[in-house]
Coordinates of C-alpha atoms in Angstrom, one line a residue:
X161 CA -20.8 -4.5 -38.3
X162 CA -18.4 -2.3 -40.0
X163 CA -16.7 -1.4 -36.6
X164 CA -16.3 -5.3 -36.0
X165 CA -15.1 -6.0 -39.2
X166 CA -12.5 -3.1 -39.1
X167 CA -11.6 -4.0 -35.9
X168 CA -10.9 -7.8 -36.9
X169 CA -9.0 -7.1 -40.0
X170 CA -6.9 -4.4 -38.5
X171 CA -5.7 -6.8 -36.2
X172 CA -5.3 -9.5 -38.7
X173 CA -3.1 -7.1 -40.8
X174 CA -1.0 -6.0 -38.2
X175 CA -0.3 -9.8 -37.0
X176 CA 0.5 -10.5 -40.7
X177 CA 2.6 -7.4 -41.4
X178 CA 4.7 -8.2 -38.0
X179 CA 5.7 -11.5 -39.3
X180 CA 6.7 -10.1 -42.6
X181 CA 3.8 -11.8 -44.7
X182 CA 3.1 -8.8 -46.7
X183 CA 0.5 -10.0 -49.1
X184 CA -1.7 -11.3 -46.6
X185 CA -1.3 -8.4 -44.4
X186 CA -1.7 -5.9 -47.0
X187 CA -4.8 -7.3 -48.8
X188 CA -6.2 -7.4 -44.9
X189 CA -5.0 -3.7 -44.4
X190 CA -7.0 -3.0 -47.7
X191 CA -10.1 -4.6 -46.5
X192 CA -9.7 -2.8 -43.1
X193 CA -9.4 0.7 -44.5
X194 CA -12.4 0.1 -47.3
X195 CA -14.6 -0.9 -44.6
X196 CA -13.5 2.0 -42.2
X197 CA -14.4 4.1 -45.6
X198 CA -17.9 2.7 -45.3
X199 CA -18.1 3.4 -41.7
X200 CA -17.3 7.1 -41.9
X201 CA -19.9 7.3 -44.9
X202 CA -22.6 5.6 -43.1
X203 CA -22.3 7.8 -39.8
X204 CA -22.2 11.2 -42.2
X205 CA -25.1 10.0 -44.2
X206 CA -27.2 9.2 -40.8
X207 CA -26.2 12.6 -39.4
X208 CA -27.6 14.3 -42.5
X209 CA -30.6 12.4 -42.6
X210 CA -31.2 13.1 -38.8
X211 CA -30.6 17.0 -39.2
X212 CA -32.7 17.0 -42.5
X213 CA -29.7 18.3 -44.4
X214 CA -29.0 17.2 -48.3
X215 CA -26.2 14.6 -48.0
X216 CA -23.5 15.1 -50.8
X217 CA -21.0 12.1 -49.4
X218 CA -17.9 10.9 -50.0
X219 CA -17.2 11.0 -53.6
X220 CA -15.6 7.7 -53.5
X221 CA -18.5 5.7 -52.1
X222 CA -20.9 7.7 -54.0
X223 CA -19.3 6.7 -57.1
X224 CA -18.9 2.9 -56.0
X225 CA -22.8 3.2 -55.2
X226 CA -23.7 4.3 -58.4
X227 CA -22.0 1.5 -60.4
X228 CA -24.5 -0.9 -58.3
X229 CA -27.9 1.2 -58.4
X230 CA -31.0 -0.4 -59.8
X231 CA -31.9 0.6 -63.2
X232 CA -35.4 1.6 -63.4
X233 CA -37.4 0.2 -66.2
X234 CA -39.3 2.6 -68.5

């Protein structure tokens, strides 16, 4: 899913930047880069789980993921 959204948003961003629609093109490029970062993080995490290694991960995506972590009730 991340691959599809990344490709589509990157295509839209390039089209908008070519016609000098800077705000829409810039925001779509930012969205495409964010999904690319998530895709890379998912690939690294899956590879680490398959090989049985410890995953430290990308510090940016771990930081964002920790913001939305469920809190355990005590």
